[in-house]
Coordinates of C-alpha atoms in Angstrom, one line a residue:
X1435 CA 127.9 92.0 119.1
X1436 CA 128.9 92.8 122.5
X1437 CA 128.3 90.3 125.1
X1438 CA 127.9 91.0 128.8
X1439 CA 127.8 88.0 131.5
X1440 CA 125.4 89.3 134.5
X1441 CA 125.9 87.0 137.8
X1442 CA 127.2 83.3 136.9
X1443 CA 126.4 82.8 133.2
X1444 CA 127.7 80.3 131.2
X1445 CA 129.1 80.5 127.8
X1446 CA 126.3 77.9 125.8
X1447 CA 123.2 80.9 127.2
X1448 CA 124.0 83.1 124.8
X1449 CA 121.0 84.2 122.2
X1450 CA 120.9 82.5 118.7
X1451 CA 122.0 86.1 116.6
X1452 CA 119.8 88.9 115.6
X1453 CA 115.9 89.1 115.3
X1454 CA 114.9 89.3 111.9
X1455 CA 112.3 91.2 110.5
X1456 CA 110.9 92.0 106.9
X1457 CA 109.7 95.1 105.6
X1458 CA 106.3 95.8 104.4
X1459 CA 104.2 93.6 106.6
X1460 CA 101.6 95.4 109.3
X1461 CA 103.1 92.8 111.6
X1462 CA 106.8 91.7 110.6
X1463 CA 106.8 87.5 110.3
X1464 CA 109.5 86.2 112.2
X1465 CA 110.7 87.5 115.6
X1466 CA 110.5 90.7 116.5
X1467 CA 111.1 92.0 120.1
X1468 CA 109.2 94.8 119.9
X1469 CA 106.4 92.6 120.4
X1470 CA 107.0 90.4 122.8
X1471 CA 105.7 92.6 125.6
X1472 CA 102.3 92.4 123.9
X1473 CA 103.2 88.5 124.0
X1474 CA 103.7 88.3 127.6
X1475 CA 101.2 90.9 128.5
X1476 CA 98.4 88.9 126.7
X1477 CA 99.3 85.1 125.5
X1478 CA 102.0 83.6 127.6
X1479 CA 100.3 81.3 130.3
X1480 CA 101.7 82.3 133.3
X1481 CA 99.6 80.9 135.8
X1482 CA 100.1 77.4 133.8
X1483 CA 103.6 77.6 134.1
X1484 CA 103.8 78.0 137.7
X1485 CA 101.3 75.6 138.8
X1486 CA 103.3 73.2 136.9
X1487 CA 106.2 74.2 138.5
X1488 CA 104.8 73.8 142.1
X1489 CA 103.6 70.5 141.5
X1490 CA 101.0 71.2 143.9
X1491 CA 103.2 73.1 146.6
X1492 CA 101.2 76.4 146.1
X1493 CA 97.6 74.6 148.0
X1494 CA 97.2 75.0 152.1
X1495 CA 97.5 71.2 152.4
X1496 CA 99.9 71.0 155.8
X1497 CA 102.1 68.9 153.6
X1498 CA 102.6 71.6 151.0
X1499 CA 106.1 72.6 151.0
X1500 CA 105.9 76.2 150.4
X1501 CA 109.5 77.4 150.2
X1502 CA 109.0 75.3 147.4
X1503 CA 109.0 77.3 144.4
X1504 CA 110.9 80.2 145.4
X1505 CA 114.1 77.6 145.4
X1506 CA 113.9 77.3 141.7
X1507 CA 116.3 78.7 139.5
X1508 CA 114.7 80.5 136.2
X1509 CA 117.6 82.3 133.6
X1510 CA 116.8 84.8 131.6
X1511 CA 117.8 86.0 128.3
X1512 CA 117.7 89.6 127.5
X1513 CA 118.6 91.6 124.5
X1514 CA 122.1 91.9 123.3
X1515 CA 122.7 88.5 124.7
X1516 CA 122.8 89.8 128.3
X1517 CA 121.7 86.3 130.4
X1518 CA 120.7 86.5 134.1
X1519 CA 120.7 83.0 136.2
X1520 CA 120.5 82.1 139.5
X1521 CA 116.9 84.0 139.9
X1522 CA 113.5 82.8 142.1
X1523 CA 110.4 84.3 142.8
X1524 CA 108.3 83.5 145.9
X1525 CA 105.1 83.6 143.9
X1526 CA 103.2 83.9 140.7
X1527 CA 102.7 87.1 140.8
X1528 CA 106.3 87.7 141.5
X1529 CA 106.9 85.5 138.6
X1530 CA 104.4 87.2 136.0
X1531 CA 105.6 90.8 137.3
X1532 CA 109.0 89.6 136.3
X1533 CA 108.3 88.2 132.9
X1534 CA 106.4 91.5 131.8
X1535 CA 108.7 94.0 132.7
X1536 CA 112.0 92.4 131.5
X1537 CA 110.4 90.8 128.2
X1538 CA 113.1 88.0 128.4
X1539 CA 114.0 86.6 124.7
X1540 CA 114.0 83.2 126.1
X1541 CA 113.2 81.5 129.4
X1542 CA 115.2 79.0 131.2
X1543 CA 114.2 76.5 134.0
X1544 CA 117.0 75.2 136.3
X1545 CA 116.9 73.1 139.2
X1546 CA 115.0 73.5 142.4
X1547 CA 118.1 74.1 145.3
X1548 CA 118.4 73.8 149.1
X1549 CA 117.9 77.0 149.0
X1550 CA 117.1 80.0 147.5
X1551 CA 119.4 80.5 144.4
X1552 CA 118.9 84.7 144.7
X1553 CA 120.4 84.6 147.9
X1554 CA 123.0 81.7 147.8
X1555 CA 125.6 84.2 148.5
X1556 CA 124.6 84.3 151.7
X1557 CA 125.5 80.8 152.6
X1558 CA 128.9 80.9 150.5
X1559 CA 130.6 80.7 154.3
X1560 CA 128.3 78.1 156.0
X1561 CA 130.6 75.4 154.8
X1562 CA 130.3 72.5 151.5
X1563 CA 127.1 71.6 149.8
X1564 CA 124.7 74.3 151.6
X1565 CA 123.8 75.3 148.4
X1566 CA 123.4 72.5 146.0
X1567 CA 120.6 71.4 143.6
X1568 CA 118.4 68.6 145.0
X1569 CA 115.3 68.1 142.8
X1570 CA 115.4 68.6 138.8
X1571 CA 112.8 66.9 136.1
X1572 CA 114.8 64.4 133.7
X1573 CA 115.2 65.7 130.4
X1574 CA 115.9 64.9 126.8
X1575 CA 117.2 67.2 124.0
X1576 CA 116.9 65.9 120.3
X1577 CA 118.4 68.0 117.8
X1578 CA 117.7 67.9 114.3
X1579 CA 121.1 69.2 113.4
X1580 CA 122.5 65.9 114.9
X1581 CA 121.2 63.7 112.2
X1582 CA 123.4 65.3 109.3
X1583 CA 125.3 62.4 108.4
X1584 CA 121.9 60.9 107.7
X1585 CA 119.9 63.2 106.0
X1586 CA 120.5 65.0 102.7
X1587 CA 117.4 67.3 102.5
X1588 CA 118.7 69.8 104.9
X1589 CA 121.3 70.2 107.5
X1590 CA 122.2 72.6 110.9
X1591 CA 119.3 74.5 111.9
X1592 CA 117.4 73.7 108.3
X1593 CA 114.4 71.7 108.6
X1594 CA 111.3 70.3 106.2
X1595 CA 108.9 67.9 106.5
X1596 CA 111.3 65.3 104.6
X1597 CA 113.6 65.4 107.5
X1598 CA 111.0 66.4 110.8
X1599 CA 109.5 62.5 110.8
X1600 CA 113.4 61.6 112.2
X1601 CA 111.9 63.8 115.4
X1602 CA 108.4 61.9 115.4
X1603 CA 110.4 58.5 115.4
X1604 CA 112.6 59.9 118.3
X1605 CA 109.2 60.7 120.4
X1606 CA 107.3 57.3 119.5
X1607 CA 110.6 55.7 120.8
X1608 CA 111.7 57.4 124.0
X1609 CA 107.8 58.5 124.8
X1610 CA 106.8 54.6 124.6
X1611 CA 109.7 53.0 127.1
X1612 CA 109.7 55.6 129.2
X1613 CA 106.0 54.7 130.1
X1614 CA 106.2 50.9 129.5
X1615 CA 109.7 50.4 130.5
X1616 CA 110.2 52.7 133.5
X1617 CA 106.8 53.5 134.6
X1618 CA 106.8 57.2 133.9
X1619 CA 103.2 58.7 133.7
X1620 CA 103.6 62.7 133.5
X1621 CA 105.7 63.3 130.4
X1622 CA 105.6 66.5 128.9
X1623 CA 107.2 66.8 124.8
X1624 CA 107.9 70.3 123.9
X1625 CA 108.6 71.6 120.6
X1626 CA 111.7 73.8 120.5
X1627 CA 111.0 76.3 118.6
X1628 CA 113.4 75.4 115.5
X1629 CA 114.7 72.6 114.6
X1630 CA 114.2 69.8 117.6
X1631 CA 111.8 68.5 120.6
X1632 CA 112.5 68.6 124.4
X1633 CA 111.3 66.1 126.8
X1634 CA 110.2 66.7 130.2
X1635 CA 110.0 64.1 132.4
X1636 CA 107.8 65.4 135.6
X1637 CA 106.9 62.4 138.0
X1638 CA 108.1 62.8 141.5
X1639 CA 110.6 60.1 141.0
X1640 CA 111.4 61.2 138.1
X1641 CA 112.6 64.6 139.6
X1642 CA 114.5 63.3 142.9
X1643 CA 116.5 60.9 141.0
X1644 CA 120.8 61.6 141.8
X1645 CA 122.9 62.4 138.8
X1646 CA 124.1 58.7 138.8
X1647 CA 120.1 57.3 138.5
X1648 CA 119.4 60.3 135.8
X1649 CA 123.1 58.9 133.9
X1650 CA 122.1 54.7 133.9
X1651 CA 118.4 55.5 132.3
X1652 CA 120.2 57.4 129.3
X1653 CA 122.3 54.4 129.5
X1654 CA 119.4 52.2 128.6
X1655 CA 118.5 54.2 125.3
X1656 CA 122.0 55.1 123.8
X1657 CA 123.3 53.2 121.2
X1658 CA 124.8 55.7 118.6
X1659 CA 128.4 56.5 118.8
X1660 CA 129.2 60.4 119.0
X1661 CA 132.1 62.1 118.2
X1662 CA 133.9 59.6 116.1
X1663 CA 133.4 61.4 112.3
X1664 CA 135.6 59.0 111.0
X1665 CA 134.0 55.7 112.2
X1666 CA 132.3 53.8 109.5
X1667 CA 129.9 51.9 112.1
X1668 CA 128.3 54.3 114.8
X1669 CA 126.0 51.8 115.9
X1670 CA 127.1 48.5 117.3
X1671 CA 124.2 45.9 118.6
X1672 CA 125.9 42.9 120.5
X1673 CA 124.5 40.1 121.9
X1674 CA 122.8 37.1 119.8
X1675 CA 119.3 39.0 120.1
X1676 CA 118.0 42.4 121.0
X1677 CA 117.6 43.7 123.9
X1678 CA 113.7 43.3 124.4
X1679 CA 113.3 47.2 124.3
X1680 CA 115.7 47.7 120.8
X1681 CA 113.5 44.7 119.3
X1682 CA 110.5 46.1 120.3
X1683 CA 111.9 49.8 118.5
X1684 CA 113.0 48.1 116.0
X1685 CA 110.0 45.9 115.3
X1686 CA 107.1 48.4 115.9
X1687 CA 108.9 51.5 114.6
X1688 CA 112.3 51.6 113.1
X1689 CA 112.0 49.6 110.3
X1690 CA 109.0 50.3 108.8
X1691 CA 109.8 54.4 108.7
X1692 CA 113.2 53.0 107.0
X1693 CA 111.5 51.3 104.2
X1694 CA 108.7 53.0 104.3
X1695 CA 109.7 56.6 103.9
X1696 CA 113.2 57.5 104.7
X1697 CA 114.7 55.3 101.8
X1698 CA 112.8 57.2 99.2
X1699 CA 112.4 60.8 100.7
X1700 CA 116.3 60.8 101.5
X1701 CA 117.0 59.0 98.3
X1702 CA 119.7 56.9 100.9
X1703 CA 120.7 54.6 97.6
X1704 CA 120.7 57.3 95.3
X1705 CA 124.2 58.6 94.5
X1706 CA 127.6 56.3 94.9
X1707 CA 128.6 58.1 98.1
X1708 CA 125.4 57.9 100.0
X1709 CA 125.6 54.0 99.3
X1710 CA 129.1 53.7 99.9
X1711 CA 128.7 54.8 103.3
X1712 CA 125.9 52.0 104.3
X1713 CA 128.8 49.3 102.4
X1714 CA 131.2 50.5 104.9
X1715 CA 129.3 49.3 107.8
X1716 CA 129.4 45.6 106.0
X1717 CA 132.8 43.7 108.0
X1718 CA 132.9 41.4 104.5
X1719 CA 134.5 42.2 101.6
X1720 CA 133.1 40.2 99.4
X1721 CA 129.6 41.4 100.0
X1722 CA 130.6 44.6 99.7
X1723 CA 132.0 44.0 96.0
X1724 CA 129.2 42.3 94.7
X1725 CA 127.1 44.9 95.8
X1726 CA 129.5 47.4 94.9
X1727 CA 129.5 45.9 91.0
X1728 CA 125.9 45.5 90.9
X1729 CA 125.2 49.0 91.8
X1730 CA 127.9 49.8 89.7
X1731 CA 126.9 48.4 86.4
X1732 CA 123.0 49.5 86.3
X1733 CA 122.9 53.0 87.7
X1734 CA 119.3 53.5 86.4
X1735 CA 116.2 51.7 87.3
X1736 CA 114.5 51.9 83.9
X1737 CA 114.2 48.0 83.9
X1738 CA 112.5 48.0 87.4
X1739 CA 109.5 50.4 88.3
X1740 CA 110.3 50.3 91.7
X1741 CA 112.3 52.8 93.3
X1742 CA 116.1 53.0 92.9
X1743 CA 116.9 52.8 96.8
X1744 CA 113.8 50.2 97.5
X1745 CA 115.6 48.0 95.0
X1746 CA 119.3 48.3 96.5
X1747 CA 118.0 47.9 100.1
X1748 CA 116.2 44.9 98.8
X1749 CA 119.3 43.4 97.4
X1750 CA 121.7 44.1 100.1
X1751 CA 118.9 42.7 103.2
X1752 CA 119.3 39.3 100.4
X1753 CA 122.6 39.3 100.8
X1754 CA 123.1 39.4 104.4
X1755 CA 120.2 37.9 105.2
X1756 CA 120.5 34.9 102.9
X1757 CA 121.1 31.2 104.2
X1758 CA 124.8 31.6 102.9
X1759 CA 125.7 34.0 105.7
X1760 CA 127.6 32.0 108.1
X1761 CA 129.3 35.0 110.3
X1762 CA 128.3 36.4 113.0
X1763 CA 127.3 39.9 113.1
X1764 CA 126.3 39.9 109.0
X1765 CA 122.7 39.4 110.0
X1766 CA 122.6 41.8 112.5
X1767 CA 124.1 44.4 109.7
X1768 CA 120.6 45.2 108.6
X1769 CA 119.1 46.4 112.0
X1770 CA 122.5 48.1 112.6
X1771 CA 122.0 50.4 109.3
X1772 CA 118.2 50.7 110.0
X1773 CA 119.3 52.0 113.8
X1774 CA 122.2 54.4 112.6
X1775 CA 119.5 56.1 110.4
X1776 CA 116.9 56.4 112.6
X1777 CA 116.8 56.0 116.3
X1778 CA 116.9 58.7 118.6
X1779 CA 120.6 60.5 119.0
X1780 CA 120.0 62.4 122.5
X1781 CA 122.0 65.5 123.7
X1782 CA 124.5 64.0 126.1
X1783 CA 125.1 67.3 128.3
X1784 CA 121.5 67.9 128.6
X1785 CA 120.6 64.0 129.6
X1786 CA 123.4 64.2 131.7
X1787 CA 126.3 61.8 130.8
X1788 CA 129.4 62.3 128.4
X1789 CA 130.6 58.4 126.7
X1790 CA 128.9 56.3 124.5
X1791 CA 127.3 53.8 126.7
X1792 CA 125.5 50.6 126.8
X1793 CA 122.2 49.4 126.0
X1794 CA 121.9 45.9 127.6
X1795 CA 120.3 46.0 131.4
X1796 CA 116.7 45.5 132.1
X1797 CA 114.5 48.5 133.4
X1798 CA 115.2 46.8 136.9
X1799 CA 118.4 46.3 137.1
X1800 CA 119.0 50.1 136.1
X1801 CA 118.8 51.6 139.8
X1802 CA 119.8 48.5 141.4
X1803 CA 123.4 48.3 139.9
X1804 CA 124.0 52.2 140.5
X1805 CA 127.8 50.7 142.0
X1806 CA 128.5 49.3 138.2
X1807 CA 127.5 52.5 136.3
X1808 CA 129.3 54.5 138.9
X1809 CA 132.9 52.8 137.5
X1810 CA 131.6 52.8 133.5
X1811 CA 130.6 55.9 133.3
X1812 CA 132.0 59.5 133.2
X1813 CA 128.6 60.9 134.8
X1814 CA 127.8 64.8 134.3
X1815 CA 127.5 66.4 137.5
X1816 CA 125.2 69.2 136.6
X1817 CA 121.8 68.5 137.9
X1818 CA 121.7 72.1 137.0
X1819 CA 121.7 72.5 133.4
X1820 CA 118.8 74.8 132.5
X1821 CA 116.3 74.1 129.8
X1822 CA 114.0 76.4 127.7
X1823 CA 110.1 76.8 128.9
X1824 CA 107.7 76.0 127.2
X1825 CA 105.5 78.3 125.5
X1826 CA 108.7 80.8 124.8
X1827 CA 109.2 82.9 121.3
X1828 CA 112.1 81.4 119.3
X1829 CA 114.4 84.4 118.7
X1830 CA 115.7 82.7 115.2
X1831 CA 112.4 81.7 114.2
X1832 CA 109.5 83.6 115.8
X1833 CA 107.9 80.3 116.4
X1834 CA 106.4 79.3 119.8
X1835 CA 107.6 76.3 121.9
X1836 CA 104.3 74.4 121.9
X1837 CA 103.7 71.1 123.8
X1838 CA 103.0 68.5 121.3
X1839 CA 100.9 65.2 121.8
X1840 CA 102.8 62.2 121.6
X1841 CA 100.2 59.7 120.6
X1842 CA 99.3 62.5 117.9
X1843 CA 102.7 63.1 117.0
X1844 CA 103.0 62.4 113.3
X1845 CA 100.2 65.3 113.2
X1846 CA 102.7 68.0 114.5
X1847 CA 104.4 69.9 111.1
X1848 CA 106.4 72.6 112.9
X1849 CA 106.0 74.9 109.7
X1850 CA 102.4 75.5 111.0
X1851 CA 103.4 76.1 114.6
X1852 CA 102.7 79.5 115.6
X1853 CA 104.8 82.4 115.1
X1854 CA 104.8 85.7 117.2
X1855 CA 103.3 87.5 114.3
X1856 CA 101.0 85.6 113.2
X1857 CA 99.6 85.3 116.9
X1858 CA 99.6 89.3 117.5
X1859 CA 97.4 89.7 113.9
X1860 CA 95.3 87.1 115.3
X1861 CA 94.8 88.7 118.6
X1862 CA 94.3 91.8 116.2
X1863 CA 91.4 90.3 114.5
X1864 CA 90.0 88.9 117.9
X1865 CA 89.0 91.8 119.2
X1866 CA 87.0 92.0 121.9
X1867 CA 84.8 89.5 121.8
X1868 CA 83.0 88.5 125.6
X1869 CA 82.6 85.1 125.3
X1870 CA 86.3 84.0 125.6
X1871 CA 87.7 84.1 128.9
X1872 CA 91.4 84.2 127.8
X1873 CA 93.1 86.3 124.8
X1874 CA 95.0 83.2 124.0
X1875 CA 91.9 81.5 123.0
X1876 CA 91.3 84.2 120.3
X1877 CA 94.4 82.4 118.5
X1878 CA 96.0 79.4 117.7
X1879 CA 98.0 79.3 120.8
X1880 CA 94.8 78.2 122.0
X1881 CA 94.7 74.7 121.4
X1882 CA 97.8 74.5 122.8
X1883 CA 97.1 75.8 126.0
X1884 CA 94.4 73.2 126.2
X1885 CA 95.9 70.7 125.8
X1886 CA 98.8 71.5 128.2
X1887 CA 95.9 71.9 130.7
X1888 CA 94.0 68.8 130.2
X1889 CA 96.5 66.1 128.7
X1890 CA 99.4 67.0 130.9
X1891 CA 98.8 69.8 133.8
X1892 CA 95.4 68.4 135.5
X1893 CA 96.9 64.6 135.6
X1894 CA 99.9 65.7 137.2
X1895 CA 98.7 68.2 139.8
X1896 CA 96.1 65.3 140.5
X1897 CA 98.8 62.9 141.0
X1898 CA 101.0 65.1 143.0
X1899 CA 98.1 66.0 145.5
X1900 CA 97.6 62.0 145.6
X1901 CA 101.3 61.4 146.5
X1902 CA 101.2 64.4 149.1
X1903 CA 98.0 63.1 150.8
X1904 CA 99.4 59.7 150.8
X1905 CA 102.7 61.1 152.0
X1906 CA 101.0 63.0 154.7
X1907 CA 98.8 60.8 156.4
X1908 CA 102.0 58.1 156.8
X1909 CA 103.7 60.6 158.6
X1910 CA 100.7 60.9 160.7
X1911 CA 100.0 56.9 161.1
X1912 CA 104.1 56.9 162.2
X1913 CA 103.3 59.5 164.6
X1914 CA 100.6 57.6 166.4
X1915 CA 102.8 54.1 166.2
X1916 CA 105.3 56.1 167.8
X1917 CA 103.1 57.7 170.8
X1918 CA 101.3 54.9 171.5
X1919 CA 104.5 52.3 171.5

């Protein structure tokens, strides 16, 4: 397929390959673009999405900024892979107008800039930094396809509901600190449409924090090791105890969807090279062997009704765990297995940083020891990096990316998400019944849309108007200090 870059595309904007479609069906499951103008004529919430994206700049209050939204960046991708960045609209209208007519296959959100990104050719000549990004939510991509070496039900863009729970562990984790630990209120988690969840974090400090800030909070959460397939240990916890936030994971969450499910729905004991893998993150031999001999010599669990990998976790957590176990770091083996197979593994370009990095500062002393991160870490400088919207048609999968409820979040099966298809027959079968305001309400997008209203929109917009109010009338207060000193 031919690909054509329009204005300053990058090379990781590019379309996920061809829209599938079956034959037979009234209305093709899957994606198929021939719909999507219905989509965005009837379903997709426009008004929603730019209200959001205002964060209460679109009102009359004299404290509204309203150059606002039109220095937003939105990408879209178009048919044949053609991608279009660097475009803003001055209103929601403009915005709307925009969507319809160009039916984009997918919908990015960039930064907000200095200035208008349509025109930023204009100020190529007024000298350095005229045109730079300067407000940007903090977001997380979680992939399934990064958990491979950990689960054996599916892998790449393949996923069930043996293997979805590793994303409803990632949520209950990053969700919970990010409101305890940090103080974040307006979080928005986004399902992507295929095989992982993206996390929007919308608070107003949230969005003015620099690339170095953004860097030292992923700091706080990564422990896994990437790019090393060769290491035996990706996860290495130091320290005599765990950092109150990794005990608190591991204590409230972790462990008990180890034992409790993953064991036995990955079968992680079941064959001699799943199990040799865990061995090899044991630094003692002898452990190892005596394990290794045991598992060796009664393959089958007929003399135990328990299951086969209950029964080997059992053993080895005995064996490091016993009284015997003298050296340090053989205790901690057990949480190090239980974290390399299920705590979060976040995109690194998305977050914004590029090395495996520590774990071991306090919420507080994240922004106050900027200086130290700035020498320990190779920091991504792009502020920039676009993100899907929410509510868009997966190209791949025809599913739509709907918000999903963190405290409800082992609820959420993404193979009953909506698809385009199933949306258009349900519009279909709709009709044109008067007591529904909205066409979206005549399908399962519906509930959706609610909720994106009432759980996440209406707090936020209330809390933005609270922090421009507040904002406003201490500018005010200043002035009158300043006229009557």
């Amino acid at each position: 397929m031919t690909k054509e870059k329009i204005e300053d595309g990058r090379d990781d904007m590019l379309i996920d390959g061809e829209p599938e479609q079956r034959q037979g069906n009234a209305i093709p499951e899957g994606f198929n673009a021939n719909y999507l103008k219905v989509y965005y004529g009837k379903l997709f919430p426009h008004a929603d999405i730019f209200k959001w994206i205002s964060y209460g700049n679109d009102g009359k209050h004299p404290a509204c900024d309203q150059s606002y939204f039109g220095r937003r960046e939105f990408s879209f991708t178009l048919d044949n892979d053609i991608y279009v960045r660097f475009q803003s609209f001055n209103s929601a209208v403009e915005l709307e107008n925009s969507i319809k007519e160009k039916c984009p296959f997918k919908i990015d959100i960039g930064a907000v800039y200095s200035v208008d990104p349509a025109k930023r050719h204009a100020y190529a000549q007024a000298g350095d930094n005229v045109f730079t990004p300067v407000e940007r939510e903090l977001v997380f991509d979680i992939d399934m396809s990064d958990y491979d070496d950990v689960r054996y039900c599916c892998s790449g863009a393949d996923v069930c509901l043996d293997c979805w729970p590793l994303m409803t562990i990632a949520i209950k984790v990053i969700d919970t600190s990010l409101r305890d630990d940090f103080g974040f209120n307006h979080i928005l988690w986004v399902y992507s449409g295929r095989r992982g969840v993206h996390c929007w974090v919308c608070d107003g400090r949230a969005r003015r924090l620099t690339n170095e800030q953004r860097a030292a909070i992923v700091d706080y959460f990564r422990v896994y090791k990437v790019g090393n397939e060769n290491s035996h240990k990706k996860v290495s916890l130091m320290g005599h105890v765990l950092h109150p936030f990794l005990a608190r994971s591991y204590t409230e969450v972790l462990r008990a969807f180890f034992e409790e499910k993953l064991l036995c729905s990955q079968k992680i004991f079941a064959t001699e090279e799943r199990f040799e893998k865990i061995l090899k993150m044991i630094p003692d031999d002898s452990i190892t062997s005596e394990l290794w001999g045991r598992w060796q010599e009664n393959r089958r669990s007929s003399i135990s009704k328990e299951d086969l990998n209950v029964v080997r976790w059992e053993q080895l957590k005995h064996m490091l765990q016993s009284g015997k176990q003298k050296v340090q770091g053989l205790r901690r083996c057990v949480e190090e297995i239980v974290f390399s197979y299920t705590y979060p593994r976040l995109d690194t370009e998305v977050c914004g940083y590029s090395l495996f990095l520590s774990t071991y500062c306090c919420p507080e002393e994240i922004c106050e020891h900027i200086s130290y991160f700035r020498f320990h870490l190779q920091v991504s400088k792009h502020m920039n990096h676009l993100l899907k919207a929410p509510f868009c048609v997966h190209p791949k999968t025809g599913r739509v990316c709907v918000p999903i409820d963190p405290d409800q979040c082992e609820e959420f099966d993404p193979t009953t998400v909506p698809t385009l298809s199933k949306l258009l027959e349900e519009l279909n079968m709709g009709g044109l019944r008067a007591d529904i305001d909205y066409d979206w309400d005549k399908t399962s997008l519906g509930k959706s849309v609610r909720f994106f209203r009432s759980s996440f929109l209406q707090p936020l917009l209330k809390s933005c108007k609270e922090e421009m109010e507040s904002s406003y009338n201490a500018k005010l207060q200043h002035s009158k200090n300043s006229i009557s000193w």
